[in-house]
Amino acid sequence: MKLCTTKPKDSPPPQEPLYVLAKSLCSAAESAGLVSLRMIQSLVLLAVYEYSHAIHPACYLTIGRAARLGMLMGWHDRDAQQLFKLGDSWSIREEQRRTWWAIFILDRFINVDTSGIPFAAPEPCPDELLPVNDEDWVLGKTVPSEPLYTACFSSLTTLGPFARTCQAAHVLGKVIQHKALRTKSSHDILHVVQEGQSLHRALSSLRLSIEEQASSGTSPQSQCPLACAISVCVCAQALLYGSYGCPDAPGVTGRERLSHETEMQSVSVQGLRNIGVSLVPTLVQFQSECPLQARCFYTAANACAWFVREDFEPQMRDALSSIVGGLRRLSERWAIATEYIVLLGQGGILKFVDLED
């Protein structure tokens, strides 16, 4: 926990003494056959540190280890063969559930830029439950859990920021799988495009719901916890729209185009425009330090640069300046933001930004 809450000072993040020690102790515990809730939580925190400071491929491997151990504990499916005794209280079961969802979120987010690599954590079961409201959990209240798959939520409960992030990560995983499916000519293209349209509607509805919840906050501090959920949601939208916005995307050329694809391309271009000029600049104003925002800002900066190159839109230039400013602010805390700034520079995108020295 100290690794994730303090900034490395005297050493590069991969060489931070506390990180090296924690990683060594986790490996020693695994070698000794230790499997426990605290052990898996330690791996999750290590993966958060590694992702936030761009320590690759260590974060990918660490979250994979956490997922394997979580499945060994039976957290992925309550009906699976249980090799260990299940938690004997509501609080322990909820803590296990929250740990498994943290693994799921990181697994999906780390795989945003991969192609064809299977996830470490399987898809949620049909009866999977979301984490309870964060405020109730902190206060130790025993409250009902909402299901992941449902037509509507109960009026007696309120989904917290963590549950919202779980929802967004679940749809992100669907988008990653959809993008891989779209490049394969062996599938019915009409079915694939219709699935893309369904994902667009689901993401739009989810993002709107999260934004409404954030806008109901009385201060920027109350909005910050939802910045993570919005970031995951926006990354999923950008990934979906990016695969349809380009008319020469893989899997499109060499065959007859469908009218549904043209419609989806129009939706995608407008969606990318909205991400660049409105959604992410608003997210920058939250002043959150969530490291997942770095990928969101980077994606939005690329979208803005595309419109600037094509149309030289002043509005997009201003949005790009705001987004890069947010990424630079985030780089003061997390090394992954610095890596994305370097990539923007290599792509010639920073030349469009007119930031004051």
Coordinates of N, CA and C in Angstrom, one line a residue, residues 68-252:
R68 N -4.7 -16.3 -11.4 CA -4.6 -17.7 -11.2 C -4.9 -18.1 -9.7
L69 N -4.3 -17.4 -8.8 CA -4.5 -17.7 -7.4 C -5.9 -17.4 -7.0
G70 N -6.5 -16.4 -7.5 CA -7.9 -16.1 -7.2 C -8.9 -17.2 -7.7
M71 N -8.6 -17.8 -8.9 CA -9.4 -18.9 -9.4 C -9.1 -20.1 -8.5
L72 N -7.9 -20.3 -8.1 CA -7.6 -21.4 -7.2 C -8.4 -21.3 -5.9
M73 N -8.7 -20.1 -5.5 CA -9.5 -19.9 -4.3 C -11.0 -20.0 -4.5
G74 N -11.3 -20.1 -5.8 CA -12.7 -20.2 -6.2 C -13.5 -18.9 -6.3
W75 N -12.8 -17.8 -6.4 CA -13.5 -16.5 -6.4 C -14.2 -16.2 -7.7
H76 N -13.8 -16.9 -8.8 CA -14.3 -16.6 -10.1 C -15.7 -17.2 -10.3
D77 N -16.0 -18.2 -9.5 CA -17.3 -18.9 -9.7 C -17.7 -19.6 -8.4
R78 N -18.7 -19.2 -7.8 CA -19.1 -19.8 -6.5 C -19.6 -21.3 -6.7
D79 N -19.9 -21.7 -7.9 CA -20.4 -23.0 -8.1 C -19.2 -24.0 -8.5
A80 N -18.0 -23.4 -8.7 CA -16.9 -24.2 -9.1 C -16.4 -25.0 -7.9
Q81 N -15.6 -26.1 -8.2 CA -15.1 -26.9 -7.1 C -14.2 -26.0 -6.2
Q82 N -14.5 -26.0 -4.9 CA -13.8 -25.1 -4.0 C -12.7 -25.9 -3.3
L83 N -11.4 -25.5 -3.6 CA -10.3 -26.2 -2.9 C -10.0 -25.6 -1.6
F84 N -10.6 -24.4 -1.3 CA -10.3 -23.8 0.0 C -11.7 -23.5 0.6
K85 N -11.7 -23.3 1.9 CA -13.0 -23.0 2.6 C -13.4 -21.6 2.2
L86 N -14.7 -21.4 1.9 CA -15.2 -20.1 1.6 C -15.3 -19.2 2.8
G87 N -15.3 -17.9 2.6 CA -15.4 -17.0 3.7 C -16.6 -17.3 4.6
D88 N -16.5 -17.3 5.9 CA -17.6 -17.6 6.7 C -18.4 -16.4 7.3
S89 N -18.1 -15.3 6.7 CA -18.9 -14.1 7.1 C -19.1 -13.2 5.9
W90 N -20.1 -12.3 6.0 CA -20.4 -11.4 4.8 C -19.2 -10.5 4.5
S91 N -18.6 -10.0 5.5 CA -17.5 -9.1 5.3 C -16.3 -9.7 4.6
I92 N -16.0 -11.0 4.9 CA -14.9 -11.7 4.3 C -15.3 -12.0 2.8
R93 N -16.5 -12.4 2.6 CA -16.9 -12.7 1.2 C -16.9 -11.4 0.4
E94 N -17.3 -10.3 0.9 CA -17.3 -9.0 0.2 C -15.9 -8.6 -0.1
E95 N -15.0 -8.8 0.9 CA -13.6 -8.4 0.6 C -13.0 -9.3 -0.5
Q96 N -13.3 -10.6 -0.5 CA -12.9 -11.5 -1.6 C -13.4 -11.0 -2.9
R97 N -14.7 -10.6 -2.9 CA -15.3 -10.2 -4.2 C -14.7 -8.9 -4.7
R98 N -14.4 -8.0 -3.8 CA -13.8 -6.7 -4.2 C -12.4 -7.0 -4.7
T99 N -11.7 -7.9 -4.1 CA -10.3 -8.2 -4.6 C -10.4 -8.9 -6.0
W100 N -11.3 -9.8 -6.2 CA -11.5 -10.4 -7.5 C -11.8 -9.4 -8.6
W101 N -12.7 -8.4 -8.2 CA -13.1 -7.4 -9.2 C -11.9 -6.5 -9.5
A102 N -11.0 -6.2 -8.5 CA -9.8 -5.4 -8.8 C -8.9 -6.1 -9.8
I103 N -8.8 -7.5 -9.6 CA -8.0 -8.3 -10.6 C -8.7 -8.1 -12.0
F104 N -10.0 -8.3 -12.0 CA -10.7 -8.2 -13.3 C -10.5 -6.9 -14.0
I105 N -10.6 -5.8 -13.3 CA -10.4 -4.4 -13.8 C -9.0 -4.3 -14.4
L106 N -8.0 -4.6 -13.6 CA -6.6 -4.5 -14.1 C -6.4 -5.4 -15.3
D107 N -6.9 -6.6 -15.3 CA -6.7 -7.5 -16.4 C -7.2 -7.0 -17.7
R108 N -8.4 -6.4 -17.6 CA -9.0 -5.9 -18.8 C -8.3 -4.6 -19.3
F109 N -7.9 -3.8 -18.4 CA -7.3 -2.5 -18.8 C -5.9 -2.7 -19.3
I110 N -5.2 -3.6 -18.7 CA -3.8 -3.9 -19.2 C -3.8 -4.5 -20.6
N111 N -4.9 -5.1 -20.9 CA -5.0 -5.8 -22.3 C -5.6 -4.9 -23.3
V112 N -5.8 -3.6 -23.0 CA -6.4 -2.7 -24.0 C -5.6 -2.7 -25.3
D113 N -4.3 -2.7 -25.2 CA -3.4 -2.5 -26.4 C -3.0 -3.9 -27.0
T114 N -3.4 -5.0 -26.4 CA -3.0 -6.3 -26.9 C -4.0 -6.8 -27.9
S115 N -3.6 -7.8 -28.7 CA -4.5 -8.3 -29.7 C -4.3 -9.8 -29.7
G116 N -5.4 -10.5 -29.5 CA -5.4 -12.0 -29.6 C -4.9 -12.7 -28.3
I117 N -4.5 -11.9 -27.3 CA -4.0 -12.5 -26.1 C -5.1 -12.8 -25.1
P118 N -5.3 -14.0 -24.7 CA -6.5 -14.3 -23.8 C -6.4 -13.6 -22.5
F119 N -7.5 -13.2 -21.9 CA -7.5 -12.6 -20.6 C -7.1 -13.6 -19.5
A120 N -6.6 -13.1 -18.4 CA -6.2 -13.9 -17.3 C -7.4 -14.3 -16.4
A121 N -8.3 -13.3 -16.3 CA -9.5 -13.5 -15.5 C -10.7 -13.8 -16.4
P122 N -11.5 -14.9 -16.2 CA -12.6 -15.2 -17.1 C -13.7 -14.3 -17.0
E123 N -14.7 -14.4 -17.9 CA -15.9 -13.6 -17.9 C -16.7 -13.8 -16.6
P124 N -17.4 -12.8 -16.1 CA -18.2 -13.0 -14.8 C -19.3 -14.1 -15.1
C125 N -19.6 -14.8 -14.0 CA -20.7 -15.7 -14.1 C -22.1 -15.0 -14.2
P126 N -23.1 -15.7 -14.7 CA -24.4 -15.1 -14.8 C -25.0 -14.5 -13.5
D127 N -24.6 -15.1 -12.4 CA -25.1 -14.6 -11.1 C -24.1 -13.8 -10.4
E128 N -23.1 -13.2 -11.1 CA -22.1 -12.4 -10.4 C -22.6 -11.2 -9.8
L129 N -22.1 -10.8 -8.6 CA -22.6 -9.6 -7.9 C -21.5 -8.5 -7.9
L130 N -22.0 -7.3 -7.9 CA -21.1 -6.1 -7.9 C -20.7 -5.8 -6.5
P131 N -19.6 -5.1 -6.3 CA -19.2 -4.7 -4.9 C -20.3 -3.8 -4.3
V132 N -20.5 -3.8 -3.0 CA -21.4 -2.9 -2.4 C -20.9 -1.4 -2.4
N133 N -21.8 -0.5 -2.1 CA -21.4 0.9 -2.1 C -20.2 1.1 -1.2
D134 N -19.3 1.9 -1.7 CA -18.0 2.1 -1.0 C -18.2 2.7 0.4
E135 N -19.1 3.7 0.5 CA -19.3 4.3 1.8 C -19.8 3.3 2.8
D136 N -20.8 2.5 2.4 CA -21.3 1.4 3.3 C -20.2 0.4 3.7
W137 N -19.3 0.1 2.7 CA -18.2 -0.8 3.0 C -17.3 -0.3 4.0
V138 N -16.9 1.0 3.9 CA -16.0 1.6 4.8 C -16.6 1.7 6.2
L139 N -17.9 2.0 6.3 CA -18.5 2.1 7.6 C -18.9 0.7 8.2
G140 N -18.6 -0.4 7.4 CA -18.9 -1.7 7.9 C -20.3 -2.1 8.0
K141 N -21.1 -1.5 7.1 CA -22.6 -1.8 7.1 C -22.8 -3.0 6.2
T142 N -23.7 -3.9 6.7 CA -24.1 -5.1 5.9 C -25.3 -4.7 5.0
V143 N -25.1 -4.5 3.7 CA -26.1 -4.1 2.8 C -26.2 -5.0 1.6
P144 N -27.3 -5.0 0.9 CA -27.5 -5.9 -0.3 C -26.5 -5.6 -1.4
S145 N -26.2 -6.6 -2.2 CA -25.3 -6.5 -3.3 C -26.1 -6.5 -4.6
E146 N -25.8 -5.6 -5.5 CA -26.5 -5.6 -6.8 C -25.9 -6.6 -7.8
P147 N -26.7 -7.3 -8.6 CA -26.1 -8.2 -9.6 C -25.5 -7.4 -10.8
L148 N -24.5 -8.0 -11.4 CA -23.9 -7.4 -12.6 C -24.9 -7.4 -13.8
Y149 N -25.5 -8.5 -14.0 CA -26.5 -8.7 -15.1 C -27.9 -8.4 -14.6
T150 N -28.5 -7.3 -15.0 CA -29.8 -7.0 -14.5 C -30.4 -6.0 -15.5
A151 N -31.8 -6.0 -15.6 CA -32.5 -5.0 -16.4 C -32.6 -3.7 -15.7
C152 N -32.6 -3.7 -14.4 CA -32.7 -2.5 -13.6 C -32.2 -2.7 -12.2
F153 N -31.7 -1.7 -11.5 CA -31.2 -1.8 -10.2 C -32.2 -1.5 -9.2
S154 N -32.1 -2.0 -8.0 CA -33.0 -1.7 -6.9 C -32.9 -0.3 -6.4
S155 N -34.1 0.3 -6.0 CA -34.1 1.7 -5.5 C -33.6 1.7 -4.1
L156 N -33.3 0.6 -3.5 CA -32.9 0.6 -2.1 C -31.3 0.7 -2.0
T157 N -30.6 0.5 -3.1 CA -29.2 0.6 -3.1 C -28.6 1.6 -4.0
T158 N -27.4 2.0 -3.8 CA -26.7 2.9 -4.7 C -25.4 2.4 -5.1
L159 N -25.1 2.3 -6.4 CA -23.8 1.8 -6.9 C -22.7 2.8 -6.5
G160 N -21.6 2.3 -6.0 CA -20.5 3.2 -5.6 C -19.6 3.3 -6.8
P161 N -18.5 4.2 -6.7 CA -17.5 4.3 -7.8 C -16.8 3.0 -8.2
F162 N -16.6 2.2 -7.2 CA -15.9 0.9 -7.5 C -16.8 0.0 -8.3
A163 N -18.0 -0.1 -8.0 CA -19.0 -0.9 -8.8 C -19.1 -0.3 -10.2
R164 N -19.1 1.0 -10.3 CA -19.2 1.6 -11.6 C -18.0 1.3 -12.5
T165 N -16.8 1.3 -11.8 CA -15.6 0.9 -12.5 C -15.7 -0.6 -13.0
C166 N -16.2 -1.4 -12.1 CA -16.4 -2.8 -12.5 C -17.3 -3.0 -13.7
Q167 N -18.4 -2.2 -13.8 CA -19.3 -2.2 -14.9 C -18.6 -1.8 -16.2
A168 N -17.8 -0.7 -16.1 CA -17.1 -0.2 -17.2 C -16.0 -1.2 -17.7
A169 N -15.3 -1.8 -16.8 CA -14.3 -2.8 -17.2 C -14.9 -4.0 -17.9
H170 N -16.1 -4.4 -17.4 CA -16.8 -5.5 -18.0 C -17.1 -5.3 -19.5
V171 N -17.6 -4.1 -19.8 CA -17.9 -3.7 -21.2 C -16.6 -3.5 -22.0
L172 N -15.6 -3.0 -21.3 CA -14.3 -2.8 -22.0 C -13.8 -4.2 -22.5
G173 N -13.9 -5.2 -21.7 CA -13.5 -6.6 -22.1 C -14.3 -7.0 -23.3
K174 N -15.6 -6.7 -23.3 CA -16.5 -7.1 -24.5 C -16.0 -6.3 -25.7
V175 N -15.5 -5.1 -25.6 CA -15.1 -4.3 -26.7 C -13.7 -4.9 -27.3
I176 N -12.9 -5.3 -26.3 CA -11.6 -5.8 -26.7 C -11.8 -7.1 -27.5
Q177 N -12.7 -8.0 -27.1 CA -13.0 -9.2 -27.8 C -13.7 -8.9 -29.1
H178 N -14.5 -7.9 -29.2 CA -15.2 -7.5 -30.4 C -14.3 -7.0 -31.4
K179 N -13.3 -6.2 -31.0 CA -12.3 -5.7 -32.0 C -11.5 -6.8 -32.6
A180 N -11.1 -7.8 -31.8 CA -10.4 -9.0 -32.3 C -11.3 -9.8 -33.3
L181 N -12.6 -9.9 -33.0 CA -13.5 -10.6 -33.8 C -13.7 -9.9 -35.1
R182 N -13.7 -8.6 -35.1 CA -13.9 -7.8 -36.4 C -12.9 -8.0 -37.4
T183 N -11.7 -8.4 -37.0 CA -10.6 -8.5 -38.0 C -10.5 -9.9 -38.6
K184 N -11.4 -10.8 -38.1 CA -11.5 -12.2 -38.6 C -12.6 -12.3 -39.7
S185 N -12.2 -12.7 -40.9 CA -13.2 -12.8 -42.0 C -14.1 -14.0 -41.9
S186 N -13.8 -14.9 -40.9 CA -14.6 -16.1 -40.9 C -15.9 -15.9 -40.2
H187 N -16.2 -14.7 -39.6 CA -17.4 -14.5 -38.9 C -18.4 -13.7 -39.7
D188 N -19.7 -13.9 -39.4 CA -20.7 -13.1 -40.1 C -20.6 -11.6 -39.8
I189 N -20.2 -10.9 -40.8 CA -19.9 -9.5 -40.6 C -21.1 -8.7 -40.1
L190 N -22.3 -9.0 -40.6 CA -23.5 -8.3 -40.1 C -23.7 -8.5 -38.6
H191 N -23.5 -9.7 -38.2 CA -23.7 -10.0 -36.7 C -22.6 -9.2 -35.9
V192 N -21.4 -9.1 -36.5 CA -20.3 -8.4 -35.8 C -20.6 -6.9 -35.7
V193 N -21.1 -6.3 -36.8 CA -21.4 -4.9 -36.8 C -22.6 -4.6 -35.8
Q194 N -23.6 -5.5 -35.9 CA -24.7 -5.3 -35.0 C -24.3 -5.4 -33.5
E195 N -23.4 -6.3 -33.2 CA -22.8 -6.3 -31.9 C -22.1 -5.0 -31.5
G196 N -21.4 -4.5 -32.5 CA -20.7 -3.2 -32.3 C -21.7 -2.1 -32.0
Q197 N -22.8 -2.1 -32.7 CA -23.9 -1.1 -32.4 C -24.4 -1.3 -31.0
S198 N -24.6 -2.5 -30.6 CA -25.1 -2.8 -29.2 C -24.1 -2.3 -28.1
L199 N -22.8 -2.5 -28.4 CA -21.8 -2.1 -27.5 C -21.8 -0.5 -27.4
H200 N -22.0 0.1 -28.5 CA -22.0 1.6 -28.5 C -23.2 2.1 -27.7
R201 N -24.3 1.5 -27.8 CA -25.5 1.9 -27.0 C -25.2 1.6 -25.5
A202 N -24.7 0.5 -25.2 CA -24.4 0.1 -23.8 C -23.4 1.1 -23.2
L203 N -22.4 1.4 -23.9 CA -21.3 2.3 -23.4 C -21.9 3.7 -23.2
S204 N -22.7 4.2 -24.2 CA -23.2 5.5 -24.1 C -24.2 5.6 -22.9
S205 N -25.0 4.6 -22.6 CA -25.9 4.6 -21.5 C -25.1 4.5 -20.2
L206 N -24.1 3.7 -20.1 CA -23.3 3.6 -18.9 C -22.6 4.9 -18.6
R207 N -21.9 5.4 -19.6 CA -21.2 6.7 -19.4 C -22.1 7.8 -18.9
L208 N -23.3 7.9 -19.5 CA -24.2 8.9 -19.1 C -24.7 8.8 -17.7
S209 N -24.9 7.5 -17.3 CA -25.3 7.2 -15.9 C -24.2 7.6 -14.9
I210 N -23.0 7.3 -15.3 CA -21.9 7.6 -14.4 C -21.7 9.2 -14.3
E211 N -21.8 9.8 -15.4 CA -21.7 11.3 -15.4 C -22.8 12.0 -14.6
E212 N -24.0 11.4 -14.7 CA -25.1 12.0 -13.9 C -24.8 11.8 -12.4
Q213 N -24.2 10.7 -12.1 CA -23.9 10.4 -10.7 C -22.8 11.4 -10.2
A214 N -21.8 11.6 -11.1 CA -20.7 12.5 -10.8 C -21.2 14.0 -10.7
S215 N -22.1 14.4 -11.5 CA -22.6 15.8 -11.5 C -23.4 16.1 -10.3
S216 N -23.9 15.0 -9.7 CA -24.7 15.2 -8.4 C -23.9 15.5 -7.2
G217 N -22.5 15.4 -7.4 CA -21.6 15.7 -6.3 C -21.6 17.2 -6.0
T218 N -21.4 17.5 -4.8 CA -21.4 18.9 -4.4 C -20.1 19.6 -4.5
S219 N -19.0 18.8 -4.8 CA -17.7 19.4 -4.9 C -16.8 18.6 -5.9
P220 N -15.7 19.1 -6.4 CA -14.8 18.4 -7.3 C -14.3 17.1 -6.6
Q221 N -14.1 17.2 -5.2 CA -13.6 16.1 -4.5 C -14.5 14.9 -4.5
S222 N -15.8 15.2 -4.5 CA -16.8 14.1 -4.5 C -16.9 13.5 -5.9
Q223 N -16.4 14.2 -6.9 CA -16.5 13.7 -8.3 C -15.3 12.8 -8.6
C224 N -14.1 13.0 -7.9 CA -12.9 12.4 -8.2 C -13.0 10.8 -8.2
P225 N -13.7 10.2 -7.2 CA -13.8 8.8 -7.2 C -14.4 8.2 -8.4
L226 N -15.2 8.9 -9.2 CA -15.8 8.4 -10.4 C -15.0 8.6 -11.6
A227 N -13.8 9.4 -11.5 CA -13.0 9.6 -12.6 C -12.4 8.3 -13.2
C228 N -12.1 7.3 -12.3 CA -11.6 6.1 -12.8 C -12.6 5.3 -13.6
A229 N -13.9 5.3 -13.2 CA -15.0 4.6 -14.0 C -15.2 5.3 -15.3
I230 N -15.2 6.6 -15.3 CA -15.4 7.4 -16.6 C -14.2 7.1 -17.5
S231 N -13.0 7.1 -17.0 CA -11.8 6.8 -17.8 C -11.8 5.5 -18.5
V232 N -12.2 4.4 -17.7 CA -12.4 3.1 -18.3 C -13.4 3.1 -19.4
C233 N -14.5 3.8 -19.1 CA -15.6 3.8 -20.1 C -15.2 4.5 -21.4
V234 N -14.5 5.7 -21.2 CA -14.1 6.4 -22.4 C -13.0 5.6 -23.2
C235 N -12.1 4.9 -22.5 CA -11.2 4.1 -23.2 C -11.9 3.0 -24.0
A236 N -12.9 2.4 -23.5 CA -13.7 1.4 -24.2 C -14.4 2.0 -25.4
Q237 N -14.9 3.2 -25.3 CA -15.6 3.9 -26.4 C -14.6 4.2 -27.5
A238 N -13.4 4.7 -27.1 CA -12.4 5.1 -28.1 C -11.9 3.9 -28.8
L239 N -11.7 2.7 -28.1 CA -11.3 1.5 -28.8 C -12.3 1.0 -29.8
L240 N -13.6 1.1 -29.4 CA -14.7 0.7 -30.3 C -14.8 1.6 -31.5
Y241 N -14.8 2.9 -31.3 CA -14.9 3.9 -32.4 C -13.7 3.9 -33.3
G242 N -12.5 3.6 -32.7 CA -11.3 3.6 -33.5 C -11.3 2.5 -34.5
S243 N -12.0 1.4 -34.2 CA -12.0 0.2 -35.1 C -13.0 0.4 -36.2
Y244 N -13.9 1.4 -36.0 CA -14.9 1.6 -37.1 C -14.8 2.9 -37.8
G245 N -14.1 3.9 -37.1 CA -14.0 5.2 -37.7 C -13.1 5.3 -39.0
C246 N -12.1 4.4 -39.1 CA -11.3 4.4 -40.2 C -11.9 3.5 -41.3
P247 N -12.1 4.0 -42.5 CA -12.7 3.2 -43.6 C -11.8 2.1 -44.1
D248 N -10.5 2.2 -43.8 CA -9.5 1.2 -44.3 C -9.0 0.3 -43.1
A249 N -9.8 0.2 -42.1 CA -9.4 -0.6 -40.9 C -9.3 -2.1 -41.3
P250 N -8.5 -2.9 -40.6 CA -8.3 -4.3 -40.9 C -9.6 -5.0 -40.8
G251 N -9.9 -5.9 -41.8 CA -11.1 -6.7 -41.8 C -12.2 -6.0 -42.7
V252 N -11.9 -4.8 -43.2 CA -12.9 -4.1 -44.0 C -12.6 -4.2 -45.5

